[in-house]
DNA sequence: TAAAAAGTTTAGAGTAGTCTAAAATAATAT
DNA sequence: ATATTATTTTAGACTACTCTAAACTTTTTA
């Protein structure tokens, strides 16, 4: 069984590795986990002994099959809890992450199975991020950034950045997961967009915002 | 803010002190928390510095007003989570304690307020144990052990012992919280009882069982 | 291709919590 | 009252995790 700290390192490494594809450097981990490189080196050795990652001195780490499976189980818990907080307890989508950071470490497979069922086996969390199933598989529809979308009607599916500030901004603009978004005009000057939400509300959003909104066409 | 370990010690001390009335000895704490007396001595000093208990060398500890309030907040969380697990997720009443031991340490007052509301502000957990309100107050009806009850009709309110084994035994006998229990006969020989549940089901229970069933008359 | 810069690891130390063994104190029995 | 026993505390050590500072390796620059 992994300690809370080991779980946090492994999850961070998994995310930085883009789902286990890229290898990850010591400083990136330190940065992402708010700790010092020296501490990372220590922990990385521990995780390597447990076969969750492979570690090559000075060249970073790679997530193993076993590590991927453990990481996905933590991510699954995190996203199920976020869904619970929003759907059942009425939290705002910008309030849930920090609480889920704690809840994801509760150890009880029965709890997670029952929670999943209670929530109706959701396939995405409140930010549109996919929830892996019990076996670590997720089925995701092809999503693209609104910035790359054509002028066709699209549906908002997820956020790429889930900072409270951005989520608040979206809420204020009336943009939410499931909303229909059509691009009316793309400004050549700065890449900002004029869009229409649900065929009703016209708003202007910056290029940066449009890069963090994921849609399906 | 208290560490998880500090919270566990404080809660154990509070329970051993009968709600802050009696003073508690080092060995009792060690026993209850499954640790060694030497470790208890260390921790007890830390809690005393934080004004949660008073500590007199060789004579044990007493819970302070502040300690009582902290302990009640942990107990409140524990019992709300147990209620959630049974009422919403369909856990069995004997399965919830260990998971609640973990959940009680999640730090978020918003979460607890929302959970309380989601559950409909319950006044007792699945074992009939009272849930203190936000201010640490509980309103309890006068309960007595079934062993001390007269032949009048009583209502099952709580268990005194909540070990999975006892809870399982009760479930098998058809005894549950809210059930009507009437004593038909008390055996002089061993103090065992013949009772009738909800006016329908006759069962025999031992004296020991009857001492762990709390009822109101 | 050698020097400088950037990144990483090692060494040594600190905190929180735990333990064993020995010393100290309190309670009990003669 | 004194000796024995039970309880508690202290001393010293160990694990998990963290840090700073110094040493080392890799990458970049000139
Ligand atoms: Mn999150
Ligand atoms: Mn976490
Ligand atoms: Mn419990
Ligand atoms: Mn606990």
XYZ file of C-alpha atoms (C1' of nucleotides) and ligand atoms in Angstrom:
498
model
C 0.000 0.000 0.000
C 1.181 3.479 -0.877
C 1.519 6.304 1.622
C -0.335 9.540 1.023
C 2.937 11.158 -0.031
C 3.816 8.379 -2.445
C 0.356 8.666 -3.984
C 0.787 12.401 -4.493
C 4.167 11.981 -6.155
C 2.943 9.206 -8.407
C -0.113 11.147 -9.501
C 1.975 14.244 -10.253
C 4.458 12.197 -12.253
C 1.667 10.515 -14.182
C 0.119 13.853 -15.095
C 3.461 15.352 -16.108
C 4.224 12.306 -18.242
C 1.044 12.843 -20.291
C -0.538 9.616 -19.256
C 2.696 7.676 -19.052
C 4.050 8.566 -22.489
C 6.843 11.101 -21.835
C 9.623 10.786 -19.282
C 9.648 13.333 -16.467
C 12.524 15.320 -14.960
C 13.308 15.928 -11.302
C 12.809 19.679 -11.427
C 9.409 19.403 -13.094
C 8.210 17.127 -10.325
C 9.612 19.420 -7.654
C 7.876 22.389 -9.238
C 4.552 20.631 -9.649
C 4.496 19.218 -6.148
C 5.882 22.326 -4.437
C 8.928 20.680 -2.997
C 12.702 20.693 -3.498
C 14.566 18.659 -6.132
C 16.541 16.885 -3.417
C 13.330 15.559 -1.911
C 12.143 14.391 -5.294
C 15.331 12.408 -5.864
C 14.733 10.559 -2.590
C 11.111 9.765 -3.312
C 11.762 8.785 -6.888
C 14.144 6.108 -5.677
C 11.479 4.750 -3.365
C 8.891 4.603 -6.120
C 11.377 2.877 -8.402
C 12.020 0.190 -5.781
C 8.270 -0.388 -5.685
C 8.219 -0.779 -9.471
C 5.860 2.120 -10.030
C 8.384 4.037 -12.114
C 11.774 3.429 -13.662
C 14.476 5.867 -12.714
C 17.598 6.712 -14.620
C 19.924 8.999 -12.734
C 20.084 12.487 -14.298
C 17.620 11.497 -17.036
C 14.312 11.407 -15.171
C 11.634 8.801 -14.626
C 9.081 6.823 -16.623
C 5.833 5.409 -15.288
C 5.554 1.609 -15.403
C 2.429 -0.345 -16.224
C 1.856 -0.913 -12.536
C 2.460 2.752 -11.766
C -0.016 3.772 -14.426
C -2.650 1.549 -12.930
C -2.097 2.956 -9.438
C -2.140 6.526 -10.717
C -5.368 5.930 -12.607
C -6.992 4.560 -9.498
C -6.124 7.767 -7.618
C -7.348 9.931 -10.478
C -10.555 7.912 -10.617
C -11.161 8.593 -6.927
C -10.341 12.272 -7.283
C -12.806 12.755 -10.131
C -15.570 10.698 -8.584
C -15.318 12.756 -5.406
C -15.375 16.004 -7.390
C -18.496 14.781 -9.137
C -20.083 13.919 -5.798
C -19.285 17.329 -4.372
C -20.872 19.164 -7.288
C -23.774 16.846 -8.144
C -24.871 15.846 -4.669
C -23.604 18.475 -2.265
C -24.040 21.520 -4.482
C -20.448 22.683 -4.515
C -19.378 25.110 -7.184
C -17.046 23.590 -9.824
C -14.254 25.888 -8.697
C -14.451 24.788 -5.058
C -13.985 21.069 -5.343
C -10.380 20.413 -6.235
C -8.744 20.990 -2.857
C -11.256 18.854 -1.016
C -10.895 16.096 -3.617
C -7.127 16.237 -3.095
C -7.821 14.974 0.411
C -10.645 12.580 -0.395
C -8.697 10.819 -3.158
C -6.510 9.203 -0.481
C -9.290 7.420 1.403
C -8.598 3.702 1.201
C -11.671 1.586 0.565
C -12.479 -0.066 -2.716
C -16.014 -0.760 -1.541
C -16.494 2.947 -0.936
C -15.427 3.837 -4.444
C -17.576 1.191 -6.072
C -20.601 2.359 -4.132
C -19.878 6.009 -4.766
C -19.560 5.316 -8.490
C -22.920 3.577 -8.466
C -24.529 6.327 -6.371
C -23.402 8.870 -8.959
C -24.754 6.771 -11.838
C -21.344 5.719 -13.207
C -20.388 9.157 -14.540
C -17.903 9.296 -17.390
C -16.576 12.790 -16.670
C -16.001 15.032 -13.657
C -17.403 18.571 -13.246
C -14.594 19.955 -15.403
C -15.299 17.495 -18.197
C -12.243 15.394 -17.370
C -12.819 11.726 -18.060
C -13.204 9.309 -15.158
C -11.368 6.035 -15.720
C -13.415 2.931 -14.988
C -12.478 0.250 -12.449
C -9.991 -1.190 -14.936
C -8.370 2.128 -15.701
C -9.936 2.560 -19.118
C -11.577 5.773 -20.275
C -13.578 6.377 -23.386
C -13.127 9.919 -24.538
C -14.648 11.605 -27.520
C -12.186 13.483 -29.735
C -12.027 16.967 -28.272
C -10.427 20.064 -29.717
C -9.775 23.513 -28.324
C -12.393 26.076 -29.284
C -9.463 28.099 -30.645
C -8.999 25.426 -33.310
C -12.678 24.932 -34.100
C -14.358 25.880 -37.335
C -17.506 27.980 -37.555
C -19.781 24.948 -37.089
C -21.909 24.388 -34.031
C -19.869 22.762 -31.254
C -20.620 21.437 -27.771
C -18.558 22.434 -24.741
C -17.073 19.284 -23.220
C -14.274 20.162 -20.815
C -11.829 22.759 -19.566
C -8.123 22.407 -20.151
C -7.253 24.715 -17.240
C -9.306 24.220 -14.120
C -8.110 27.051 -11.921
C -10.897 28.611 -9.854
C -10.247 31.947 -11.585
C -10.898 30.531 -15.051
C -13.914 28.532 -13.911
C -15.386 31.632 -12.323
C -14.822 33.538 -15.528
C -16.622 30.884 -17.563
C -19.568 30.839 -15.168
C -19.847 34.595 -15.433
C -19.878 34.392 -19.237
C -22.577 31.735 -19.096
C -20.295 29.038 -20.499
C -20.801 25.584 -18.975
C -20.256 21.955 -19.864
C -22.886 20.820 -22.325
C -23.484 24.296 -23.722
C -23.714 24.758 -27.484
C -21.093 27.161 -28.804
C -20.927 28.586 -32.304
C -18.124 30.873 -33.418
C -19.509 33.973 -35.132
C -16.248 35.764 -35.810
C -12.536 35.308 -35.203
C -10.635 38.620 -34.873
C -7.533 38.615 -36.989
C -5.905 41.166 -34.694
C -5.632 39.122 -31.467
C -7.359 35.819 -32.149
C -10.246 36.647 -29.843
C -13.639 35.187 -30.662
C -17.199 36.339 -30.807
C -19.328 33.317 -29.941
C -22.964 32.581 -29.355
C -23.985 30.276 -26.514
C -27.020 28.010 -26.888
C -28.035 30.138 -29.859
C -28.942 32.928 -27.466
C -26.142 34.736 -25.697
C -23.378 36.526 -27.622
C -20.052 37.000 -25.801
C -16.478 37.869 -26.649
C -13.690 35.679 -25.314
C -9.938 36.014 -25.549
C -7.705 33.683 -27.531
C -6.302 32.376 -24.264
C -9.770 31.504 -22.992
C -10.596 29.772 -26.278
C -7.486 27.630 -25.962
C -8.729 26.342 -22.622
C -12.223 25.420 -23.709
C -12.530 21.926 -25.183
C -15.383 21.129 -27.530
C -16.630 18.424 -29.864
C -17.744 19.397 -33.331
C -4.544 22.878 12.924
C -4.198 19.392 14.324
C -2.383 16.564 12.599
C -4.230 13.342 11.894
C -2.374 11.698 14.764
C -3.184 14.479 17.199
C -6.835 14.210 16.218
C -6.850 10.487 16.879
C -5.280 10.881 20.292
C -7.638 13.677 21.277
C -10.702 11.753 20.198
C -9.572 8.653 22.085
C -8.903 10.685 25.217
C -12.268 12.384 24.944
C -14.071 9.063 24.681
C -12.117 7.538 27.571
C -12.862 10.574 29.716
C -16.625 10.049 29.315
C -17.175 13.304 27.509
C -14.541 15.220 29.407
C -15.627 14.330 32.924
C -13.079 11.768 34.163
C -9.312 12.067 33.930
C -7.534 9.516 31.754
C -4.356 7.518 32.387
C -1.445 6.900 30.044
C -1.950 3.151 29.815
C -5.631 3.449 28.968
C -4.803 5.722 26.071
C -2.040 3.414 24.869
C -4.411 0.469 25.003
C -7.244 2.248 23.236
C -5.084 3.656 20.463
C -2.962 0.525 20.011
C 0.344 2.147 20.831
C 2.956 2.104 23.593
C 2.766 4.138 26.807
C 6.025 5.883 25.941
C 4.490 7.225 22.747
C 1.449 8.408 24.645
C 3.570 10.378 27.090
C 5.182 12.224 24.194
C 1.922 13.046 22.471
C 0.174 14.037 25.663
C 2.799 16.705 26.220
C 2.191 18.074 22.733
C -1.554 18.240 23.253
C -1.046 19.951 26.594
C 1.116 22.644 24.975
C -1.743 23.237 22.534
C -4.159 23.622 25.457
C -6.339 20.741 24.382
C -5.720 18.802 27.587
C -4.068 19.395 30.939
C -1.384 16.945 31.884
C -0.155 16.101 35.354
C 2.829 13.801 35.326
C 1.967 10.321 36.612
C -1.668 11.313 37.221
C -3.073 11.418 33.706
C -4.796 14.030 31.585
C -8.016 16.025 31.541
C -9.704 17.447 28.444
C -9.974 21.252 28.367
C -12.928 23.230 27.071
C -11.047 23.801 23.834
C -10.087 20.134 23.607
C -13.690 19.128 24.110
C -14.792 21.365 21.287
C -12.155 19.964 18.914
C -13.023 16.390 19.882
C -16.710 17.003 19.296
C -16.006 18.376 15.871
C -14.155 15.183 14.944
C -16.922 13.009 16.380
C -19.478 15.038 14.463
C -17.626 14.381 11.234
C -17.227 10.688 12.006
C -20.924 10.212 12.664
C -22.090 12.281 9.714
C -19.899 10.213 7.412
C -21.203 6.968 8.908
C -24.724 8.203 8.291
C -23.834 9.071 4.706
C -22.327 5.658 4.083
C -25.407 3.832 5.335
C -28.182 6.150 4.172
C -26.829 7.166 0.792
C -24.339 4.528 -0.285
C -26.090 1.500 1.165
C -23.327 0.299 3.458
C -24.207 -2.118 6.217
C -24.072 -0.594 9.725
C -21.214 -2.900 10.643
C -19.061 -1.822 7.681
C -18.852 1.890 8.196
C -16.629 2.533 11.173
C -13.227 1.953 9.587
C -13.992 4.100 6.568
C -15.349 6.860 8.816
C -12.101 6.700 10.791
C -10.424 7.980 7.642
C -13.111 10.381 6.470
C -13.331 12.126 9.839
C -9.951 13.727 9.163
C -10.897 15.530 5.958
C -10.475 19.245 6.561
C -13.254 21.377 5.115
C -15.947 23.024 7.147
C -17.947 23.746 4.000
C -17.953 20.040 3.210
C -19.336 19.137 6.616
C -22.027 21.795 6.525
C -23.141 20.640 3.083
C -23.002 16.980 4.047
C -25.107 17.679 7.132
C -27.689 19.425 4.986
C -27.621 16.680 2.343
C -28.381 14.142 5.062
C -31.230 16.230 6.445
C -29.457 17.275 9.668
C -29.564 13.843 11.282
C -29.455 13.687 15.081
C -27.990 10.188 15.345
C -25.655 7.951 13.362
C -26.493 4.411 12.159
C -25.685 3.013 15.602
C -27.980 5.477 17.324
C -25.090 7.569 18.617
C -25.953 11.245 18.813
C -24.401 13.661 16.317
C -23.326 16.920 17.924
C -24.449 20.031 16.077
C -22.104 22.705 14.709
C -21.749 24.131 18.222
C -20.978 20.798 19.816
C -24.355 20.364 21.475
C -26.363 17.167 21.318
C -29.906 16.578 22.426
C -30.297 13.037 23.619
C -33.398 11.370 24.955
C -32.892 9.435 28.212
C -31.867 5.970 27.172
C -31.548 2.854 29.284
C -30.153 -0.587 28.607
C -32.773 -3.139 27.674
C -31.364 -5.182 30.585
C -32.708 -2.524 32.957
C -36.057 -2.008 31.220
C -39.404 -2.991 32.664
C -42.004 -5.075 30.832
C -43.443 -2.034 29.050
C -43.165 -1.462 25.334
C -39.815 0.170 24.493
C -38.189 1.497 21.331
C -34.685 0.515 20.283
C -32.572 3.672 20.053
C -28.879 2.789 19.982
C -26.194 0.197 20.559
C -23.680 0.533 23.363
C -21.180 -1.778 21.661
C -20.809 -1.279 17.935
C -18.483 -4.110 16.992
C -19.319 -5.651 13.618
C -19.924 -8.996 15.371
C -22.610 -7.565 17.638
C -24.224 -5.561 14.837
C -24.364 -8.663 12.677
C -25.945 -10.588 15.522
C -28.619 -7.918 15.933
C -29.384 -7.869 12.218
C -29.776 -11.641 12.228
C -32.204 -11.436 15.141
C -34.207 -8.756 13.341
C -33.328 -6.083 15.887
C -32.764 -2.619 14.401
C -32.903 1.025 15.434
C -36.506 2.143 15.669
C -37.825 -1.343 16.373
C -40.402 -1.811 19.132
C -39.199 -4.226 21.784
C -41.285 -5.679 24.599
C -39.829 -7.975 27.224
C -41.972 -11.059 27.648
C -39.878 -12.871 30.231
C -36.638 -12.409 32.129
C -34.959 -15.712 33.060
C -33.923 -15.746 36.670
C -31.204 -18.286 35.932
C -28.947 -16.237 33.610
C -30.707 -12.925 33.064
C -31.460 -13.733 29.445
C -34.619 -12.272 27.936
C -37.445 -13.418 25.763
C -38.559 -10.399 23.766
C -41.000 -9.643 20.991
C -39.988 -7.332 18.176
C -42.580 -5.065 16.547
C -45.255 -7.188 18.176
C -44.419 -9.956 15.767
C -41.145 -11.781 16.159
C -40.206 -13.575 19.393
C -36.494 -14.054 20.091
C -34.250 -14.921 23.001
C -31.273 -12.756 23.762
C -28.510 -13.095 26.336
C -28.055 -10.768 29.285
C -24.889 -9.448 27.654
C -26.756 -8.555 24.481
C -29.487 -6.837 26.492
C -26.883 -4.693 28.227
C -25.712 -3.396 24.849
C -29.109 -2.476 23.491
C -30.283 1.010 24.448
C -33.988 1.819 24.464
C -36.428 4.522 25.492
C -39.500 3.537 27.472
C 36.196 21.564 -27.254
C 36.634 23.966 -23.111
C 34.286 26.962 -19.890
C 30.020 28.323 -17.916
C 25.416 27.396 -16.707
C 21.724 24.474 -15.563
C 20.083 20.484 -13.550
C 20.608 16.609 -10.365
C 22.367 13.961 -6.641
C 24.579 13.283 -2.166
C 25.591 14.417 2.535
C 24.068 15.838 6.663
C 20.592 17.549 9.533
C 15.693 18.501 11.290
C 10.599 17.299 12.528
C 6.764 14.074 13.574
C 5.807 9.948 15.252
C 7.072 5.425 16.878
C 9.626 1.863 19.652
C 12.649 -0.674 23.431
C 15.026 -0.596 27.581
C 16.186 1.615 31.692
C 15.079 4.841 35.382
C 11.750 7.047 38.250
C 7.495 7.386 40.708
C 3.205 5.784 42.822
C 0.336 2.205 44.687
C -0.013 -2.060 47.256
C 1.212 -5.633 50.308
C 3.689 -7.246 54.074
C 7.507 1.637 57.466
C 9.538 -0.978 53.921
C 9.670 -3.900 50.141
C 7.427 -5.330 46.076
C 4.737 -4.455 42.089
C 2.541 -1.660 38.683
C 2.639 2.396 36.170
C 4.795 6.125 33.964
C 8.546 8.734 32.189
C 13.051 9.400 30.065
C 16.793 8.270 26.987
C 18.192 6.872 22.813
C 17.295 4.973 18.447
C 14.549 4.231 14.080
C 11.417 5.407 9.823
C 9.238 8.660 6.677
C 9.646 12.871 4.793
C 11.710 17.280 4.358
C 15.387 20.849 3.804
C 20.123 23.371 2.728
C 24.573 23.256 1.006
C 28.044 21.068 -1.468
C 29.418 17.895 -5.079
C 28.647 16.002 -9.367
C 26.822 15.400 -14.266
C 24.792 17.081 -18.374
C 23.779 20.723 -21.509
C 24.682 25.004 -23.547
C 27.590 28.638 -25.050
C 31.518 30.675 -26.917
Mn -9.311 18.280 -9.462
Mn -3.491 14.425 -2.955
Mn -17.808 4.653 14.362
Mn -9.206 8.515 13.097
